Tab-separated table of C-alpha atoms and ligand atoms in Angstrom:
chain	number	residue	atom	x	y	z
X	1176	MET	CA	-50.831	119.928	135.044
X	1177	THR	CA	-52.523	122.795	136.865
X	1178	GLU	CA	-51.708	126.288	135.647
X	1179	GLN	CA	-49.158	128.139	137.773
X	1180	PRO	CA	-49.916	131.869	138.004
X	1181	GLU	CA	-47.093	134.348	137.370
X	1182	TYR	CA	-47.583	136.221	140.633
X	1183	ASP	CA	-48.697	135.525	144.165
X	1184	VAL	CA	-50.263	138.978	144.415
X	1185	VAL	CA	-51.287	141.436	141.728
X	1186	ILE	CA	-52.155	144.839	143.157
X	1187	VAL	CA	-54.282	147.010	140.898
X	1188	GLY	CA	-53.484	150.654	141.659
X	1189	GLY	CA	-50.246	152.195	142.904
X	1190	GLY	CA	-51.521	154.745	145.423
X	1191	ALA	CA	-50.844	154.671	149.156
X	1192	ALA	CA	-53.044	151.598	149.729
X	1193	GLY	CA	-51.498	149.665	146.836
X	1194	LEU	CA	-47.907	150.536	147.742
X	1195	ALA	CA	-48.428	149.717	151.438
X	1196	ALA	CA	-49.899	146.365	150.381
X	1197	ALA	CA	-46.875	145.789	148.128
X	1198	ILE	CA	-44.382	146.511	150.936
X	1199	TYR	CA	-46.071	143.937	153.171
X	1200	ALA	CA	-46.578	141.368	150.403
X	1201	VAL	CA	-42.961	141.369	149.179
X	1202	ARG	CA	-41.653	141.256	152.714
X	1203	ALA	CA	-43.794	138.113	153.187
X	1204	MET	CA	-41.804	136.714	150.225
X	1205	LEU	CA	-44.788	136.847	147.893
X	1206	LYS	CA	-44.062	137.539	144.222
X	1207	THR	CA	-45.811	140.859	143.854
X	1208	LEU	CA	-46.773	143.094	140.940
X	1209	VAL	CA	-48.279	146.576	141.175
X	1210	ILE	CA	-50.155	147.717	138.071
X	1211	GLU	CA	-50.487	151.490	137.829
X	1212	LYS	CA	-52.243	153.482	135.097
X	1213	THR	CA	-50.447	156.818	135.414
X	1214	ALA	CA	-48.038	157.622	138.242
X	1215	LEU	CA	-47.178	155.855	141.488
X	1216	GLY	CA	-48.504	157.661	144.558
X	1217	GLY	CA	-52.158	158.246	143.683
X	1218	GLU	CA	-54.004	160.970	145.576
X	1219	ILE	CA	-50.996	162.102	147.608
X	1220	LEU	CA	-49.324	163.216	144.385
X	1221	LYS	CA	-51.978	165.928	144.350
X	1222	THR	CA	-51.410	167.012	147.940
X	1223	GLY	CA	-48.908	169.660	148.977
X	1224	ASP	CA	-48.305	169.439	152.693
X	1225	ILE	CA	-49.723	166.449	154.535
X	1226	GLU	CA	-49.953	167.518	158.157
X	1227	ASN	CA	-52.120	164.812	159.683
X	1228	TYR	CA	-50.091	161.698	158.863
X	1229	PRO	CA	-48.628	160.430	162.133
X	1230	GLY	CA	-44.855	160.585	162.402
X	1231	PHE	CA	-44.343	163.805	160.459
X	1232	PRO	CA	-45.007	166.587	162.964
X	1233	GLU	CA	-43.730	169.247	160.556
X	1234	GLY	CA	-45.802	167.781	157.698
X	1235	ILE	CA	-44.523	166.055	154.592
X	1236	ASN	CA	-44.903	166.909	150.918
X	1237	GLY	CA	-47.224	164.412	149.165
X	1238	PRO	CA	-45.014	163.629	146.133
X	1239	ASP	CA	-41.990	163.195	148.470
X	1240	LEU	CA	-43.931	160.674	150.557
X	1241	ALA	CA	-45.067	158.859	147.396
X	1242	ALA	CA	-41.424	158.513	146.329
X	1243	LEU	CA	-40.549	157.062	149.760
X	1244	TYR	CA	-43.353	154.489	149.491
X	1245	GLU	CA	-42.239	153.531	145.999
X	1246	GLY	CA	-38.579	153.242	147.036
X	1247	GLN	CA	-39.502	151.028	149.972
X	1248	ALA	CA	-41.647	148.755	147.782
X	1249	ARG	CA	-38.881	148.507	145.139
X	1250	ARG	CA	-36.181	147.817	147.721
X	1251	PHE	CA	-37.839	144.562	148.750
X	1252	GLY	CA	-38.506	143.420	145.190
X	1253	THR	CA	-41.939	144.644	144.085
X	1254	GLU	CA	-42.399	144.576	140.311
X	1255	PHE	CA	-44.272	147.369	138.543
X	1256	ALA	CA	-46.241	147.532	135.302
X	1257	TYR	CA	-47.774	150.629	133.731
X	1258	ASP	CA	-51.061	149.494	132.255
X	1259	THR	CA	-54.790	150.216	132.470
X	1260	VAL	CA	-56.734	147.316	133.919
X	1261	VAL	CA	-59.976	146.863	132.022
X	1262	ARG	CA	-61.268	143.550	133.312
X	1263	LEU	CA	-60.832	141.026	136.107
X	1264	ASP	CA	-61.602	137.361	135.744
X	1265	VAL	CA	-61.209	136.162	139.310
X	1266	GLY	CA	-63.765	133.391	139.840
X	1267	GLY	CA	-61.194	130.590	139.583
X	1268	LYS	CA	-58.078	129.737	141.587
X	1269	VAL	CA	-55.896	131.479	139.012
X	1270	LYS	CA	-56.988	135.118	138.877
X	1271	ARG	CA	-56.691	136.942	135.557
X	1272	VAL	CA	-56.098	140.669	135.473
X	1273	VAL	CA	-56.627	141.991	131.970
X	1274	GLY	CA	-54.880	145.204	131.026
X	1275	ASP	CA	-54.758	147.210	127.794
X	1276	GLU	CA	-51.208	145.962	127.279
X	1277	ARG	CA	-51.414	142.338	128.419
X	1278	GLU	CA	-52.958	139.829	130.783
X	1279	TYR	CA	-51.461	139.063	134.217
X	1280	THR	CA	-52.166	135.981	136.345
X	1281	ALA	CA	-52.038	135.705	140.125
X	1282	ARG	CA	-53.100	133.689	143.145
X	1283	THR	CA	-54.622	136.779	144.745
X	1284	VAL	CA	-55.663	140.268	143.640
X	1285	ILE	CA	-55.788	143.457	145.698
X	1286	ILE	CA	-57.993	146.174	144.221
X	1287	ALA	CA	-56.711	149.642	145.159
X	1288	THR	CA	-57.758	151.905	142.318
X	1289	GLY	CA	-59.164	154.674	144.515
X	1290	GLY	CA	-61.354	157.219	142.796
X	1291	GLU	CA	-61.635	160.398	140.796
X	1292	HIS	CA	-62.679	163.935	141.602
X	1293	ASN	CA	-66.283	164.817	140.886
X	1294	LYS	CA	-66.998	167.310	138.143
X	1295	LEU	CA	-69.305	170.296	138.387
X	1296	GLU	CA	-70.762	169.530	134.970
X	1297	VAL	CA	-71.392	173.157	134.086
X	1298	PRO	CA	-70.746	174.889	130.756
X	1299	GLY	CA	-67.068	175.741	130.304
X	1300	GLU	CA	-65.718	173.129	132.734
X	1301	GLU	CA	-64.636	170.702	130.046
X	1302	GLU	CA	-63.743	173.360	127.490
X	1303	TYR	CA	-61.361	175.103	129.896
X	1304	ALA	CA	-59.872	171.980	131.556
X	1305	GLY	CA	-56.125	172.667	131.612
X	1306	LYS	CA	-56.807	176.269	130.512
X	1307	GLY	CA	-57.769	177.597	133.907
X	1308	VAL	CA	-59.923	174.756	135.257
X	1309	SER	CA	-58.027	172.374	137.544
X	1310	TYR	CA	-58.676	169.641	140.097
X	1311	CYS	CA	-55.144	169.755	141.533
X	1312	ALA	CA	-53.699	172.862	143.155
X	1313	THR	CA	-50.406	171.166	143.933
X	1314	CYS	CA	-49.946	170.211	140.277
X	1315	ASP	CA	-51.166	173.431	138.652
X	1316	GLY	CA	-50.967	176.160	141.297
X	1317	ASN	CA	-47.726	177.548	139.916
X	1318	PHE	CA	-49.413	178.567	136.660
X	1319	PHE	CA	-51.622	180.958	138.623
X	1320	ARG	CA	-48.962	182.990	140.432
X	1321	GLY	CA	-50.255	186.462	141.237
X	1322	MET	CA	-53.730	185.749	139.788
X	1323	ASP	CA	-57.231	185.596	141.253
X	1324	VAL	CA	-58.681	182.106	141.556
X	1325	VAL	CA	-61.907	180.481	142.699
X	1326	VAL	CA	-62.031	177.291	144.769
X	1327	VAL	CA	-65.344	175.436	144.587
X	1328	GLY	CA	-66.399	173.276	147.564
X	1329	GLY	CA	-66.422	173.387	151.342
X	1330	GLY	CA	-64.724	170.143	152.396
X	1331	ASP	CA	-61.204	169.331	153.603
X	1332	ALA	CA	-59.873	169.146	150.067
X	1333	ALA	CA	-61.200	172.615	149.165
X	1334	MET	CA	-59.702	174.132	152.321
X	1335	ASP	CA	-56.389	172.276	152.154
X	1336	GLU	CA	-55.779	173.091	148.528
X	1337	GLY	CA	-57.219	176.605	148.803
X	1338	LEU	CA	-54.793	177.365	151.631
X	1339	TYR	CA	-51.948	175.985	149.543
X	1340	LEU	CA	-52.958	178.310	146.712
X	1341	THR	CA	-52.866	181.371	148.984
X	1342	ARG	CA	-49.074	181.006	148.990
X	1343	LEU	CA	-48.953	181.454	145.222
X	1344	VAL	CA	-51.880	183.459	143.954
X	1345	ASN	CA	-53.171	186.976	144.608
X	1346	ARG	CA	-56.587	185.993	145.991
X	1347	VAL	CA	-58.534	182.788	146.633
X	1348	THR	CA	-62.319	183.032	146.685
X	1349	VAL	CA	-64.038	179.942	148.048
X	1350	VAL	CA	-67.496	179.428	146.575
X	1351	HIS	CA	-69.611	177.121	148.695
X	1352	ARG	CA	-73.209	176.045	148.233
X	1353	ARG	CA	-74.097	176.351	151.928
X	1354	ASP	CA	-73.296	178.915	154.626
X	1355	GLN	CA	-71.119	176.488	156.612
X	1356	LEU	CA	-68.025	174.580	155.628
X	1357	ARG	CA	-67.831	170.820	155.890
X	1358	ALA	CA	-64.039	170.899	156.424
X	1359	SER	CA	-62.401	170.092	159.780
X	1360	LYS	CA	-62.418	172.946	162.311
X	1361	ILE	CA	-58.671	173.510	162.153
X	1362	LEU	CA	-58.752	174.014	158.383
X	1363	GLN	CA	-61.839	176.230	158.623
X	1364	GLN	CA	-60.101	178.467	161.151
X	1365	ARG	CA	-56.995	178.742	158.993
X	1366	GLY	CA	-59.155	179.715	156.048
X	1367	PHE	CA	-61.054	182.382	158.004
X	1368	ASP	CA	-57.782	183.758	159.406
X	1369	ASN	CA	-56.039	183.917	156.024
X	1370	PRO	CA	-56.107	187.472	154.629
X	1371	LYS	CA	-55.841	186.145	151.061
X	1372	MET	CA	-58.951	183.964	151.336
X	1373	ASP	CA	-62.555	185.153	150.851
X	1374	PHE	CA	-65.805	183.224	150.998
X	1375	ILE	CA	-68.946	183.448	148.926
X	1376	TRP	CA	-71.695	181.507	150.697
X	1377	ASP	CA	-74.882	179.818	149.480
X	1378	SER	CA	-73.650	179.990	145.919
X	1379	VAL	CA	-72.893	177.686	143.021
X	1380	VAL	CA	-70.872	178.113	139.851
X	1381	GLU	CA	-73.220	178.061	136.882
X	1382	GLU	CA	-70.731	178.714	134.101
X	1383	ILE	CA	-67.012	179.067	133.522
X	1384	SER	CA	-66.201	181.460	130.713
X	1385	GLY	CA	-63.193	182.958	128.974
X	1386	ASN	CA	-61.504	183.640	125.741
X	1387	GLY	CA	-59.123	180.757	125.122
X	1388	GLU	CA	-58.379	180.772	128.865
X	1389	VAL	CA	-60.671	181.229	131.858
X	1390	ASP	CA	-61.420	184.852	132.727
X	1391	ALA	CA	-64.686	184.671	134.731
X	1392	VAL	CA	-67.201	182.515	136.552
X	1393	THR	CA	-70.948	183.043	136.678
X	1394	LEU	CA	-72.328	182.477	140.170
X	1395	LYS	CA	-75.837	182.019	141.441
X	1396	ASN	CA	-76.918	182.595	145.002
X	1397	ILE	CA	-79.213	179.652	145.655
X	1398	LYS	CA	-81.123	181.460	148.422
X	1399	THR	CA	-81.913	184.655	146.509
X	1400	GLY	CA	-81.619	183.336	142.939
X	1401	GLU	CA	-79.372	186.299	142.133
X	1402	ALA	CA	-76.759	185.722	139.421
X	1403	SER	CA	-73.410	187.517	139.222
X	1404	LYS	CA	-70.247	187.348	137.173
X	1405	MET	CA	-66.868	187.382	138.863
X	1406	ALA	CA	-63.451	187.784	137.256
X	1407	ALA	CA	-61.096	184.846	137.883
X	1408	GLN	CA	-58.240	183.316	135.954
X	1409	GLY	CA	-58.404	179.930	137.668
X	1410	VAL	CA	-61.138	177.612	138.952
X	1411	PHE	CA	-60.114	174.779	141.277
X	1412	ILE	CA	-62.886	172.241	141.805
X	1413	TYR	CA	-63.061	170.165	145.023
X	1414	ILE	CA	-66.602	168.858	145.322
X	1415	GLY	CA	-65.923	165.292	146.395
X	1416	PHE	CA	-64.845	162.085	144.918
X	1417	HIS	CA	-66.255	158.862	143.419
X	1418	PRO	CA	-64.714	155.397	143.249
X	1419	VAL	CA	-63.241	154.110	139.978
X	1420	SER	CA	-65.024	150.785	139.803
X	1421	ASP	CA	-66.771	150.463	136.431
X	1422	TYR	CA	-64.445	147.580	135.600
X	1423	LEU	CA	-65.605	145.807	138.780
X	1424	GLN	CA	-69.328	145.676	137.949
X	1425	GLY	CA	-70.403	142.041	138.197
X	1426	VAL	CA	-66.932	141.011	139.448
X	1427	VAL	CA	-67.096	141.835	143.172
X	1428	GLU	CA	-69.955	143.157	145.264
X	1429	LEU	CA	-70.280	146.959	145.135
X	1430	ASP	CA	-72.498	149.377	147.062
X	1431	ASN	CA	-74.857	151.765	145.287
X	1432	ALA	CA	-72.126	154.409	144.969
X	1433	GLY	CA	-69.702	151.902	143.424
X	1434	HIS	CA	-67.483	151.248	146.453
X	1435	VAL	CA	-66.276	147.690	146.960
X	1436	LYS	CA	-67.828	145.968	149.948
X	1437	THR	CA	-65.233	144.285	152.184
X	1438	SER	CA	-64.864	142.579	155.534
X	1439	LEU	CA	-62.589	144.097	158.192
X	1440	GLN	CA	-59.824	141.943	156.689
X	1441	MET	CA	-60.413	143.660	153.303
X	1442	GLU	CA	-61.909	140.488	151.806
X	1443	THR	CA	-64.410	140.991	149.000
X	1444	ASN	CA	-67.142	138.437	148.353
X	1445	VAL	CA	-64.722	136.608	146.003
X	1446	PRO	CA	-62.131	134.385	147.737
X	1447	GLY	CA	-58.583	135.616	147.131
X	1448	VAL	CA	-59.716	139.093	146.060
X	1449	TYR	CA	-59.294	142.083	148.398
X	1450	ALA	CA	-59.960	145.822	148.212
X	1451	ALA	CA	-58.095	148.600	150.013
X	1452	GLY	CA	-58.135	152.381	150.297
X	1453	ASP	CA	-60.548	154.958	148.897
X	1454	ILE	CA	-62.376	152.433	146.695
X	1455	ARG	CA	-63.547	150.495	149.729
X	1456	GLN	CA	-66.980	150.967	151.249
X	1457	PHE	CA	-66.824	153.038	154.472
X	1458	SER	CA	-63.297	154.255	153.799
X	1459	ASP	CA	-62.629	157.475	155.703
X	1460	ARG	CA	-60.517	158.580	152.743
X	1461	GLN	CA	-57.555	159.365	154.948
X	1462	LEU	CA	-53.983	158.473	154.059
X	1463	GLY	CA	-53.405	156.526	157.272
X	1464	ASN	CA	-56.528	154.449	156.631
X	1465	ALA	CA	-55.440	153.700	153.068
X	1466	VAL	CA	-52.063	152.482	154.326
X	1467	GLY	CA	-53.753	150.367	157.016
X	1468	ASP	CA	-56.181	148.883	154.477
X	1469	GLY	CA	-53.292	147.974	152.178
X	1470	ILE	CA	-51.467	146.234	155.002
X	1471	ALA	CA	-54.589	144.328	156.084
X	1472	ALA	CA	-55.242	143.246	152.482
X	1473	ALA	CA	-51.664	141.982	152.037
X	1474	LEU	CA	-51.836	140.015	155.289
X	1475	ALA	CA	-55.178	138.505	154.262
X	1476	ALA	CA	-53.745	137.576	150.853
X	1477	TYR	CA	-50.774	135.938	152.575
X	1478	ARG	CA	-53.062	133.876	154.816
X	1479	TYR	CA	-55.189	132.839	151.836
X	1480	ILE	CA	-52.119	131.684	149.887
X	1481	GLN	CA	-50.868	129.701	152.901
X	1482	GLU	CA	-54.270	128.026	153.283
X	1483	GLN	CA	-54.453	127.174	149.586
X	1484	ALA	CA	-50.928	125.695	149.712
X	1485	GLY	CA	-51.975	123.591	152.703
X	1486	GLU	CA	-54.922	122.186	150.742
X	1487	GLU	CA	-52.875	121.264	147.666
Q	2026	NAP	P1	-66.227	166.150	150.744
Q	2026	NAP	O1	-65.800	166.109	152.160
Q	2026	NAP	O2	-67.271	165.211	150.273
Q	2026	NAP	O3	-66.669	167.651	150.454
Q	2026	NAP	C1	-67.198	168.010	149.213
Q	2026	NAP	C2	-67.637	169.464	149.273
Q	2026	NAP	O4	-68.123	169.838	147.977
Q	2026	NAP	C3	-68.767	169.702	150.270
Q	2026	NAP	O5	-68.565	170.911	150.927
Q	2026	NAP	C4	-70.003	169.736	149.379
Q	2026	NAP	O6	-70.987	170.602	149.850
Q	2026	NAP	C5	-69.462	170.307	148.083
Q	2026	NAP	N1	-70.184	169.829	146.913
Q	2026	NAP	C6	-70.489	168.560	146.576
Q	2026	NAP	N2	-71.124	168.515	145.379
Q	2026	NAP	C7	-71.212	169.790	144.963
Q	2026	NAP	C8	-71.753	170.395	143.799
Q	2026	NAP	N3	-72.307	169.677	142.819
Q	2026	NAP	N4	-71.689	171.744	143.685
Q	2026	NAP	C9	-71.100	172.475	144.649
Q	2026	NAP	N5	-70.563	171.956	145.771
Q	2026	NAP	C10	-70.617	170.634	145.921
Q	2026	NAP	O7	-65.008	165.926	149.722
Q	2026	NAP	P2	-63.458	166.247	149.852
Q	2026	NAP	O8	-63.208	167.589	150.400
Q	2026	NAP	O9	-62.887	165.839	148.545
Q	2026	NAP	O10	-62.976	165.215	150.936
Q	2026	NAP	C11	-63.280	163.834	150.771
Q	2026	NAP	C12	-62.669	163.025	151.909
Q	2026	NAP	O11	-61.247	163.136	151.859
Q	2026	NAP	C13	-63.109	163.479	153.277
Q	2026	NAP	O12	-63.272	162.347	154.079
Q	2026	NAP	C14	-61.955	164.310	153.737
Q	2026	NAP	O13	-61.829	164.325	155.139
Q	2026	NAP	C15	-60.772	163.600	153.083
Q	2026	NAP	N6	-59.686	164.576	152.869
Q	2026	NAP	C16	-58.988	164.942	153.968
Q	2026	NAP	C17	-57.992	165.881	153.871
Q	2026	NAP	C18	-57.288	166.269	155.111
Q	2026	NAP	O14	-57.504	165.648	156.131
Q	2026	NAP	N7	-56.438	167.253	155.099
Q	2026	NAP	C19	-57.708	166.490	152.641
Q	2026	NAP	C20	-58.460	166.110	151.537
Q	2026	NAP	C21	-59.458	165.173	151.672
Q	2026	NAP	P3	-71.849	170.245	151.179
Q	2026	NAP	O15	-70.925	170.506	152.324
Q	2026	NAP	O16	-72.991	171.186	151.079
Q	2026	NAP	O17	-72.240	168.811	151.021
């Protein structure tokens, strides 16, 4: 007798892409499991106000939106497991998803594990992680009420989170390695207009120092070579993002940066295996795109399962 997998769809990763996929999969009457390592919601858990997601003209708080996604997925019968997926064995008809806790079997797999924030890799960054160094203003901003903090980076994340911090802290100094921000114009303008936000251009953080907790950063102007030390009790690092795909090496086709290559239908090179959201090659890393990817992946998985059933 041929082995019957436990699930129609196993979704690896419970961020926006994974939860959107789950909502569509369960509503297509597919037995669906979402495996999440830490907390359901993914990147939006680290975002205060989301102002560019259509349908919420006043903005919506990231963790609140994550809870809505989760509730909607649960309402229609999605199952959840908290586990770290370490390996996929997906060459056969029955796909095996191997976690630290146990192994799961499915007809299809949707990979939606997103990515992680890049590190500066300077002295003090690791030592002071959680003691003044943070990658999440929404999570940690409250600890820095009334203090002076540095935000490193010039992209949307640095601006978004830096602006959020201005509501809590005394002063936000953005340290950027060029003399122009990469962030969208609207965020740039808000930053320039905010009296609590300063900018240090053409500069990088060379060291984070302190005495048990962060009390200063050493900066270097990359045009003049001049070094300086600046007092700060917090350092928030937003210098980009890389996909979490080590466990996918040799499993599905990846690009040089580790993103999963997919078709427009979110198909990987392995039949029955899909990828959605920030882990996908050419993702714009926007919430709306992640949701759309998740939906497309669930629909593709549904079609694949129908085709397979027709062949049996
Ligand atoms: P990003 O757009 O890649 O920006 C990274 C920033 O960090 C750049 O300014 C870059 O400088 C700087 N940087 C990179 N490596 C560095 C290093 N080693 N030392 C110092 N600085 C360094 O990353 P992101 O801001 O995380 O955003 C990623 C994606 O998510 C984007 O597509 C963004 O639109 C999206 N996102 C959107 C929103 C929003 O719409 N509100 C919010 C968050 C994220 P250079 O400019 O010189 O390269």
